[in-house]
Amino acid sequence: MTIQKPVELVLLLGSLRSGSFHRALAKALPDLAPSGVTISLLGSIGDIPHYNADVQAEGFPDTVHAMGGGIAAADGVVVVTPEYNYSVPGVLKNALDWLSRLPSTPFAGKPVSIMSGSPGPIAGARAQYHLRQIMVFLDAIVFTKPEVMVGGINTKVDVAAGTVTDEATRQFIGDHLQAFVQFVDRLSPKS
Ligand code: FNR
């Protein structure tokens, strides 16, 4: 698929560890996206301090401003995250809590794609539905299907190369990105 106008997406990664399977998946996305689509990694959620309203009263951290600005300027957001204890990792929730308090919430009206995985078979499905619930209060518009839930993710990515090695997984991620870009265009067609 070739799109008519460039689409700029930003990516929020829910894992901090260097050997993260989700980091590998995230790195692979530009190659799996339709031509004309850019996907840029936002700053690390690990660089954002714990949410504290007292800190907010002194001024938002620069890392929050930068992330919020990146999201606001993008055509859409892709969240790639593992599941922790049947929900989203706390460090990701912390970033979303900060972003939600910015004077102009950057997620409002923003198309959002969610991708998850797990070494296990449930593939982060429970985290996806918790994340959808969080996104309701942020007024984001979450894309639904085709979904990306990668079971056995440890066997389907090459961490060193930052690639997805499983052909079926590459295919359904590509299908998801193509449909997501169409969703983004329907929500705010570029002239
Ligand atoms: C996990 N893991 C996990 N997996 C899952 O499918 N459901 C879950 O609820 C949890 N819970 C959980 C909690 C915590 C604290 C950790 C550290 C891990 C396993 C998780 O999917 C696995 O560690 C992934 O490899 C994490 O993703 P990255 O860091 O490889 O991208």
PDB file of C-alpha atoms and ligand atoms in Angstrom:
ATOM      1  CA  MET A   1       0.000   0.000   0.000  1.00  0.00           C
ATOM      2  CA  THR A   2       1.250   3.476  -0.872  1.00  0.00           C
ATOM      3  CA  ILE A   3      -0.412   6.289   0.998  1.00  0.00           C
ATOM      4  CA  GLN A   4      -1.215   9.659  -0.549  1.00  0.00           C
ATOM      5  CA  LYS A   5       0.292  11.861   2.177  1.00  0.00           C
ATOM      6  CA  PRO A   6       3.055  11.209   4.715  1.00  0.00           C
ATOM      7  CA  VAL A   7       1.834   9.933   8.082  1.00  0.00           C
ATOM      8  CA  GLU A   8       3.956  10.581  11.166  1.00  0.00           C
ATOM      9  CA  LEU A   9       3.478   8.196  14.068  1.00  0.00           C
ATOM     10  CA  VAL A  10       5.261   8.219  17.417  1.00  0.00           C
ATOM     11  CA  LEU A  11       5.903   5.145  19.509  1.00  0.00           C
ATOM     12  CA  LEU A  12       5.637   4.681  23.251  1.00  0.00           C
ATOM     13  CA  LEU A  13       7.528   1.646  24.522  1.00  0.00           C
ATOM     14  CA  GLY A  14       6.328  -0.015  27.735  1.00  0.00           C
ATOM     15  CA  SER A  15       9.513  -1.934  28.599  1.00  0.00           C
ATOM     16  CA  LEU A  16      12.771  -0.489  29.887  1.00  0.00           C
ATOM     17  CA  ARG A  17      15.052  -3.489  29.653  1.00  0.00           C
ATOM     18  CA  SER A  18      17.730  -3.489  26.984  1.00  0.00           C
ATOM     19  CA  GLY A  19      16.978  -7.054  25.902  1.00  0.00           C
ATOM     20  CA  SER A  20      13.253  -6.364  25.628  1.00  0.00           C
ATOM     21  CA  PHE A  21      11.294  -8.412  23.097  1.00  0.00           C
ATOM     22  CA  HIS A  22       8.921  -5.462  22.715  1.00  0.00           C
ATOM     23  CA  ARG A  23      11.815  -3.133  21.948  1.00  0.00           C
ATOM     24  CA  ALA A  24      12.774  -5.489  19.117  1.00  0.00           C
ATOM     25  CA  LEU A  25       9.192  -5.465  17.848  1.00  0.00           C
ATOM     26  CA  ALA A  26       9.102  -1.667  18.063  1.00  0.00           C
ATOM     27  CA  LYS A  27      12.353  -1.356  16.098  1.00  0.00           C
ATOM     28  CA  ALA A  28      10.937  -3.602  13.385  1.00  0.00           C
ATOM     29  CA  LEU A  29       7.809  -1.532  12.781  1.00  0.00           C
ATOM     30  CA  PRO A  30       9.156   1.014  10.268  1.00  0.00           C
ATOM     31  CA  ASP A  31      10.048  -1.852   7.918  1.00  0.00           C
ATOM     32  CA  LEU A  32       6.597  -3.358   8.258  1.00  0.00           C
ATOM     33  CA  ALA A  33       4.673  -0.103   7.752  1.00  0.00           C
ATOM     34  CA  PRO A  34       3.324   1.145   4.425  1.00  0.00           C
ATOM     35  CA  SER A  35       5.711   3.434   2.557  1.00  0.00           C
ATOM     36  CA  GLY A  36       5.208   7.079   3.474  1.00  0.00           C
ATOM     37  CA  VAL A  37       4.716   6.249   7.154  1.00  0.00           C
ATOM     38  CA  THR A  38       7.361   7.230   9.703  1.00  0.00           C
ATOM     39  CA  ILE A  39       7.391   5.741  13.210  1.00  0.00           C
ATOM     40  CA  SER A  40       9.643   7.555  15.696  1.00  0.00           C
ATOM     41  CA  LEU A  41      10.423   6.329  19.184  1.00  0.00           C
ATOM     42  CA  LEU A  42       9.461   8.816  21.897  1.00  0.00           C
ATOM     43  CA  GLY A  43      11.792   9.373  24.859  1.00  0.00           C
ATOM     44  CA  SER A  44      12.112   6.637  27.438  1.00  0.00           C
ATOM     45  CA  ILE A  45       9.302   6.400  29.977  1.00  0.00           C
ATOM     46  CA  GLY A  46      12.099   5.491  32.398  1.00  0.00           C
ATOM     47  CA  ASP A  47      13.314   9.100  32.306  1.00  0.00           C
ATOM     48  CA  ILE A  48      10.056  10.390  33.790  1.00  0.00           C
ATOM     49  CA  PRO A  49       9.972  10.722  37.607  1.00  0.00           C
ATOM     50  CA  HIS A  50       7.241   9.185  39.734  1.00  0.00           C
ATOM     51  CA  TYR A  51       4.075  11.217  39.462  1.00  0.00           C
ATOM     52  CA  ASN A  52       3.779  13.642  42.331  1.00  0.00           C
ATOM     53  CA  ALA A  53       1.342  16.565  42.330  1.00  0.00           C
ATOM     54  CA  ASP A  54       3.817  18.570  44.411  1.00  0.00           C
ATOM     55  CA  VAL A  55       6.422  18.204  41.640  1.00  0.00           C
ATOM     56  CA  GLN A  56       3.765  19.139  39.075  1.00  0.00           C
ATOM     57  CA  ALA A  57       2.968  22.288  41.061  1.00  0.00           C
ATOM     58  CA  GLU A  58       6.616  23.329  40.652  1.00  0.00           C
ATOM     59  CA  GLY A  59       6.438  22.685  36.908  1.00  0.00           C
ATOM     60  CA  PHE A  60       6.194  19.645  34.654  1.00  0.00           C
ATOM     61  CA  PRO A  61       9.468  17.773  34.097  1.00  0.00           C
ATOM     62  CA  ASP A  62      11.101  18.513  30.737  1.00  0.00           C
ATOM     63  CA  THR A  63      10.766  14.845  29.820  1.00  0.00           C
ATOM     64  CA  VAL A  64       6.975  15.090  30.155  1.00  0.00           C
ATOM     65  CA  HIS A  65       6.806  18.280  28.101  1.00  0.00           C
ATOM     66  CA  ALA A  66       8.951  16.682  25.400  1.00  0.00           C
ATOM     67  CA  MET A  67       6.868  13.525  25.265  1.00  0.00           C
ATOM     68  CA  GLY A  68       3.614  15.473  25.278  1.00  0.00           C
ATOM     69  CA  GLY A  69       4.870  17.709  22.475  1.00  0.00           C
ATOM     70  CA  GLY A  70       5.883  14.698  20.410  1.00  0.00           C
ATOM     71  CA  ILE A  71       2.463  13.130  20.809  1.00  0.00           C
ATOM     72  CA  ALA A  72       0.603  16.364  20.091  1.00  0.00           C
ATOM     73  CA  ALA A  73       2.549  16.894  16.867  1.00  0.00           C
ATOM     74  CA  ALA A  74       2.086  13.326  15.608  1.00  0.00           C
ATOM     75  CA  ASP A  75      -0.717  11.968  13.466  1.00  0.00           C
ATOM     76  CA  GLY A  76      -1.069   8.984  15.768  1.00  0.00           C
ATOM     77  CA  VAL A  77       0.558   7.010  18.575  1.00  0.00           C
ATOM     78  CA  VAL A  78       1.629   3.367  18.645  1.00  0.00           C
ATOM     79  CA  VAL A  79       1.975   1.846  22.119  1.00  0.00           C
ATOM     80  CA  VAL A  80       4.046  -1.340  22.252  1.00  0.00           C
ATOM     81  CA  THR A  81       3.985  -2.884  25.699  1.00  0.00           C
ATOM     82  CA  PRO A  82       4.312  -6.058  27.693  1.00  0.00           C
ATOM     83  CA  GLU A  83       1.759  -7.110  30.303  1.00  0.00           C
ATOM     84  CA  TYR A  84       2.721  -6.980  33.973  1.00  0.00           C
ATOM     85  CA  ASN A  85       0.459  -8.803  36.401  1.00  0.00           C
ATOM     86  CA  TYR A  86      -2.502  -8.738  34.027  1.00  0.00           C
ATOM     87  CA  SER A  87      -2.188  -4.973  33.425  1.00  0.00           C
ATOM     88  CA  VAL A  88       0.085  -2.305  31.977  1.00  0.00           C
ATOM     89  CA  PRO A  89       3.588  -1.924  33.475  1.00  0.00           C
ATOM     90  CA  GLY A  90       3.561   0.646  36.276  1.00  0.00           C
ATOM     91  CA  VAL A  91       6.240   2.711  34.556  1.00  0.00           C
ATOM     92  CA  LEU A  92       3.992   3.117  31.513  1.00  0.00           C
ATOM     93  CA  LYS A  93       1.000   4.038  33.667  1.00  0.00           C
ATOM     94  CA  ASN A  94       3.184   6.604  35.423  1.00  0.00           C
ATOM     95  CA  ALA A  95       4.050   8.248  32.089  1.00  0.00           C
ATOM     96  CA  LEU A  96       0.384   8.292  31.075  1.00  0.00           C
ATOM     97  CA  ASP A  97      -0.563   9.832  34.429  1.00  0.00           C
ATOM     98  CA  TRP A  98       1.899  12.688  33.853  1.00  0.00           C
ATOM     99  CA  LEU A  99       0.823  13.186  30.242  1.00  0.00           C
ATOM    100  CA  SER A 100      -2.826  13.278  31.303  1.00  0.00           C
ATOM    101  CA  ARG A 101      -2.141  16.272  33.581  1.00  0.00           C
ATOM    102  CA  LEU A 102      -0.587  18.473  30.903  1.00  0.00           C
ATOM    103  CA  PRO A 103      -2.713  21.609  30.393  1.00  0.00           C
ATOM    104  CA  SER A 104      -3.608  20.425  26.910  1.00  0.00           C
ATOM    105  CA  THR A 105      -3.852  16.640  27.077  1.00  0.00           C
ATOM    106  CA  PRO A 106      -1.874  15.430  24.042  1.00  0.00           C
ATOM    107  CA  PHE A 107      -3.910  12.249  23.695  1.00  0.00           C
ATOM    108  CA  ALA A 108      -7.239  14.033  23.228  1.00  0.00           C
ATOM    109  CA  GLY A 109      -8.640  13.020  19.839  1.00  0.00           C
ATOM    110  CA  LYS A 110      -5.401  11.180  19.000  1.00  0.00           C
ATOM    111  CA  PRO A 111      -5.588   7.843  17.140  1.00  0.00           C
ATOM    112  CA  VAL A 112      -3.820   5.156  19.164  1.00  0.00           C
ATOM    113  CA  SER A 113      -2.641   1.694  18.131  1.00  0.00           C
ATOM    114  CA  ILE A 114      -1.805  -0.874  20.807  1.00  0.00           C
ATOM    115  CA  MET A 115       0.534  -3.846  20.342  1.00  0.00           C
ATOM    116  CA  SER A 116       1.492  -6.331  23.025  1.00  0.00           C
ATOM    117  CA  GLY A 117       3.173  -9.672  23.415  1.00  0.00           C
ATOM    118  CA  SER A 118       4.292 -12.214  25.936  1.00  0.00           C
ATOM    119  CA  PRO A 119       6.430 -15.323  26.057  1.00  0.00           C
ATOM    120  CA  GLY A 120       3.134 -16.925  27.125  1.00  0.00           C
ATOM    121  CA  PRO A 121       0.044 -17.573  24.995  1.00  0.00           C
ATOM    122  CA  ILE A 122      -2.240 -14.765  26.210  1.00  0.00           C
ATOM    123  CA  ALA A 123       0.073 -12.243  24.530  1.00  0.00           C
ATOM    124  CA  GLY A 124      -0.653  -9.240  26.735  1.00  0.00           C
ATOM    125  CA  ALA A 125      -4.370  -9.237  25.929  1.00  0.00           C
ATOM    126  CA  ARG A 126      -5.322  -8.286  29.483  1.00  0.00           C
ATOM    127  CA  ALA A 127      -2.902  -5.335  29.471  1.00  0.00           C
ATOM    128  CA  GLN A 128      -4.396  -4.165  26.180  1.00  0.00           C
ATOM    129  CA  TYR A 129      -7.869  -3.955  27.662  1.00  0.00           C
ATOM    130  CA  HIS A 130      -6.628  -2.121  30.749  1.00  0.00           C
ATOM    131  CA  LEU A 131      -4.794   0.296  28.467  1.00  0.00           C
ATOM    132  CA  ARG A 132      -7.958   0.859  26.451  1.00  0.00           C
ATOM    133  CA  GLN A 133      -9.777   1.711  29.673  1.00  0.00           C
ATOM    134  CA  ILE A 134      -7.077   4.236  30.629  1.00  0.00           C
ATOM    135  CA  MET A 135      -7.251   5.779  27.168  1.00  0.00           C
ATOM    136  CA  VAL A 136     -10.976   6.479  27.666  1.00  0.00           C
ATOM    137  CA  PHE A 137     -10.210   9.129  30.283  1.00  0.00           C
ATOM    138  CA  LEU A 138      -7.451  10.565  28.087  1.00  0.00           C
ATOM    139  CA  ASP A 139     -10.023  11.038  25.288  1.00  0.00           C
ATOM    140  CA  ALA A 140      -7.823   9.055  22.904  1.00  0.00           C
ATOM    141  CA  ILE A 141      -9.378   7.196  20.006  1.00  0.00           C
ATOM    142  CA  VAL A 142      -8.093   3.643  20.165  1.00  0.00           C
ATOM    143  CA  PHE A 143      -7.945   1.586  16.983  1.00  0.00           C
ATOM    144  CA  THR A 144      -9.471  -1.869  17.363  1.00  0.00           C
ATOM    145  CA  LYS A 145      -8.680  -4.421  14.712  1.00  0.00           C
ATOM    146  CA  PRO A 146      -6.884  -6.295  13.361  1.00  0.00           C
ATOM    147  CA  GLU A 147      -5.271  -6.631  16.787  1.00  0.00           C
ATOM    148  CA  VAL A 148      -1.563  -7.270  17.412  1.00  0.00           C
ATOM    149  CA  MET A 149      -0.997  -9.707  20.271  1.00  0.00           C
ATOM    150  CA  VAL A 150       2.173 -11.726  19.858  1.00  0.00           C
ATOM    151  CA  GLY A 151       2.162 -14.930  21.866  1.00  0.00           C
ATOM    152  CA  GLY A 152       5.542 -16.631  22.194  1.00  0.00           C
ATOM    153  CA  ILE A 153       7.180 -13.298  21.389  1.00  0.00           C
ATOM    154  CA  ASN A 154      10.550 -14.601  22.626  1.00  0.00           C
ATOM    155  CA  THR A 155      10.642 -16.967  19.651  1.00  0.00           C
ATOM    156  CA  LYS A 156       9.415 -14.469  17.057  1.00  0.00           C
ATOM    157  CA  VAL A 157      11.828 -11.541  17.318  1.00  0.00           C
ATOM    158  CA  ASP A 158      15.586 -11.117  16.984  1.00  0.00           C
ATOM    159  CA  VAL A 159      16.555  -8.814  19.844  1.00  0.00           C
ATOM    160  CA  ALA A 160      20.055  -8.076  18.537  1.00  0.00           C
ATOM    161  CA  ALA A 161      18.844  -7.208  15.045  1.00  0.00           C
ATOM    162  CA  GLY A 162      15.614  -5.478  16.099  1.00  0.00           C
ATOM    163  CA  THR A 163      13.522  -7.524  13.728  1.00  0.00           C
ATOM    164  CA  VAL A 164      10.448  -9.741  13.712  1.00  0.00           C
ATOM    165  CA  THR A 165      11.534 -13.123  12.384  1.00  0.00           C
ATOM    166  CA  ASP A 166       8.204 -14.958  12.253  1.00  0.00           C
ATOM    167  CA  GLU A 167       6.575 -14.476   8.855  1.00  0.00           C
ATOM    168  CA  ALA A 168       2.948 -14.788  10.054  1.00  0.00           C
ATOM    169  CA  THR A 169       3.632 -12.190  12.756  1.00  0.00           C
ATOM    170  CA  ARG A 170       5.241  -9.831  10.220  1.00  0.00           C
ATOM    171  CA  GLN A 171       2.148 -10.211   8.075  1.00  0.00           C
ATOM    172  CA  PHE A 172      -0.431  -9.415  10.761  1.00  0.00           C
ATOM    173  CA  ILE A 173       1.610  -6.493  12.079  1.00  0.00           C
ATOM    174  CA  GLY A 174       1.746  -5.125   8.527  1.00  0.00           C
ATOM    175  CA  ASP A 175      -2.012  -5.602   8.172  1.00  0.00           C
ATOM    176  CA  HIS A 176      -2.573  -3.796  11.465  1.00  0.00           C
ATOM    177  CA  LEU A 177      -0.369  -0.848  10.477  1.00  0.00           C
ATOM    178  CA  GLN A 178      -2.034  -0.526   7.104  1.00  0.00           C
ATOM    179  CA  ALA A 179      -5.509  -0.484   8.668  1.00  0.00           C
ATOM    180  CA  PHE A 180      -4.333   1.897  11.392  1.00  0.00           C
ATOM    181  CA  VAL A 181      -3.013   4.383   8.837  1.00  0.00           C
ATOM    182  CA  GLN A 182      -6.378   4.286   7.055  1.00  0.00           C
ATOM    183  CA  PHE A 183      -8.060   4.859  10.445  1.00  0.00           C
ATOM    184  CA  VAL A 184      -5.782   7.871  11.065  1.00  0.00           C
ATOM    185  CA  ASP A 185      -6.649   9.260   7.645  1.00  0.00           C
ATOM    186  CA  ARG A 186     -10.385   8.802   8.203  1.00  0.00           C
ATOM    187  CA  LEU A 187     -10.173  10.671  11.526  1.00  0.00           C
ATOM    188  CA  SER A 188      -8.240  13.620  10.126  1.00  0.00           C
ATOM    189  CA  PRO A 189      -7.813  13.465   6.374  1.00  0.00           C
ATOM    190  CA  LYS A 190      -4.746  15.339   5.171  1.00  0.00           C
ATOM    191  CA  SER A 191      -5.448  17.768   2.400  1.00  0.00           C
TER     192      SER A 191
HETATM  193  C1  FNR B   1       5.614 -10.393  33.689  1.00  0.00           C
HETATM  194  N1  FNR B   1       5.249 -11.178  32.613  1.00  0.00           N
HETATM  195  C2  FNR B   1       3.912 -11.398  32.341  1.00  0.00           C
HETATM  196  N2  FNR B   1       3.501 -12.001  31.175  1.00  0.00           N
HETATM  197  C3  FNR B   1       2.172 -12.148  30.900  1.00  0.00           C
HETATM  198  O1  FNR B   1       1.825 -12.676  29.849  1.00  0.00           O
HETATM  199  N3  FNR B   1       1.228 -11.729  31.792  1.00  0.00           N
HETATM  200  C4  FNR B   1       1.548 -11.128  32.958  1.00  0.00           C
HETATM  201  O2  FNR B   1       0.678 -10.751  33.701  1.00  0.00           O
HETATM  202  C5  FNR B   1       2.940 -10.954  33.263  1.00  0.00           C
HETATM  203  N4  FNR B   1       3.316 -10.341  34.417  1.00  0.00           N
HETATM  204  C6  FNR B   1       4.638  -9.971  34.601  1.00  0.00           C
HETATM  205  C7  FNR B   1       4.972  -9.164  35.683  1.00  0.00           C
HETATM  206  C8  FNR B   1       6.274  -8.741  35.818  1.00  0.00           C
HETATM  207  C9  FNR B   1       6.622  -7.806  36.957  1.00  0.00           C
HETATM  208  C10 FNR B   1       7.269  -9.136  34.911  1.00  0.00           C
HETATM  209  C11 FNR B   1       8.705  -8.650  35.047  1.00  0.00           C
HETATM  210  C12 FNR B   1       6.944  -9.956  33.864  1.00  0.00           C
HETATM  211  C13 FNR B   1       6.259 -11.690  31.679  1.00  0.00           C
HETATM  212  C14 FNR B   1       6.537 -10.690  30.582  1.00  0.00           C
HETATM  213  O3  FNR B   1       5.599 -10.849  29.556  1.00  0.00           O
HETATM  214  C15 FNR B   1       7.945 -10.952  30.038  1.00  0.00           C
HETATM  215  O4  FNR B   1       8.895 -10.710  31.074  1.00  0.00           O
HETATM  216  C16 FNR B   1       8.247 -10.102  28.829  1.00  0.00           C
HETATM  217  O5  FNR B   1       9.440 -10.576  28.249  1.00  0.00           O
HETATM  218  C17 FNR B   1       8.400  -8.633  29.169  1.00  0.00           C
HETATM  219  O6  FNR B   1       8.545  -7.875  27.993  1.00  0.00           O
HETATM  220  P1  FNR B   1       9.945  -7.342  27.444  1.00  0.00           P
HETATM  221  O7  FNR B   1      10.647  -6.638  28.576  1.00  0.00           O
HETATM  222  O8  FNR B   1      10.706  -8.561  26.985  1.00  0.00           O
HETATM  223  O9  FNR B   1       9.603  -6.456  26.315  1.00  0.00           O
END
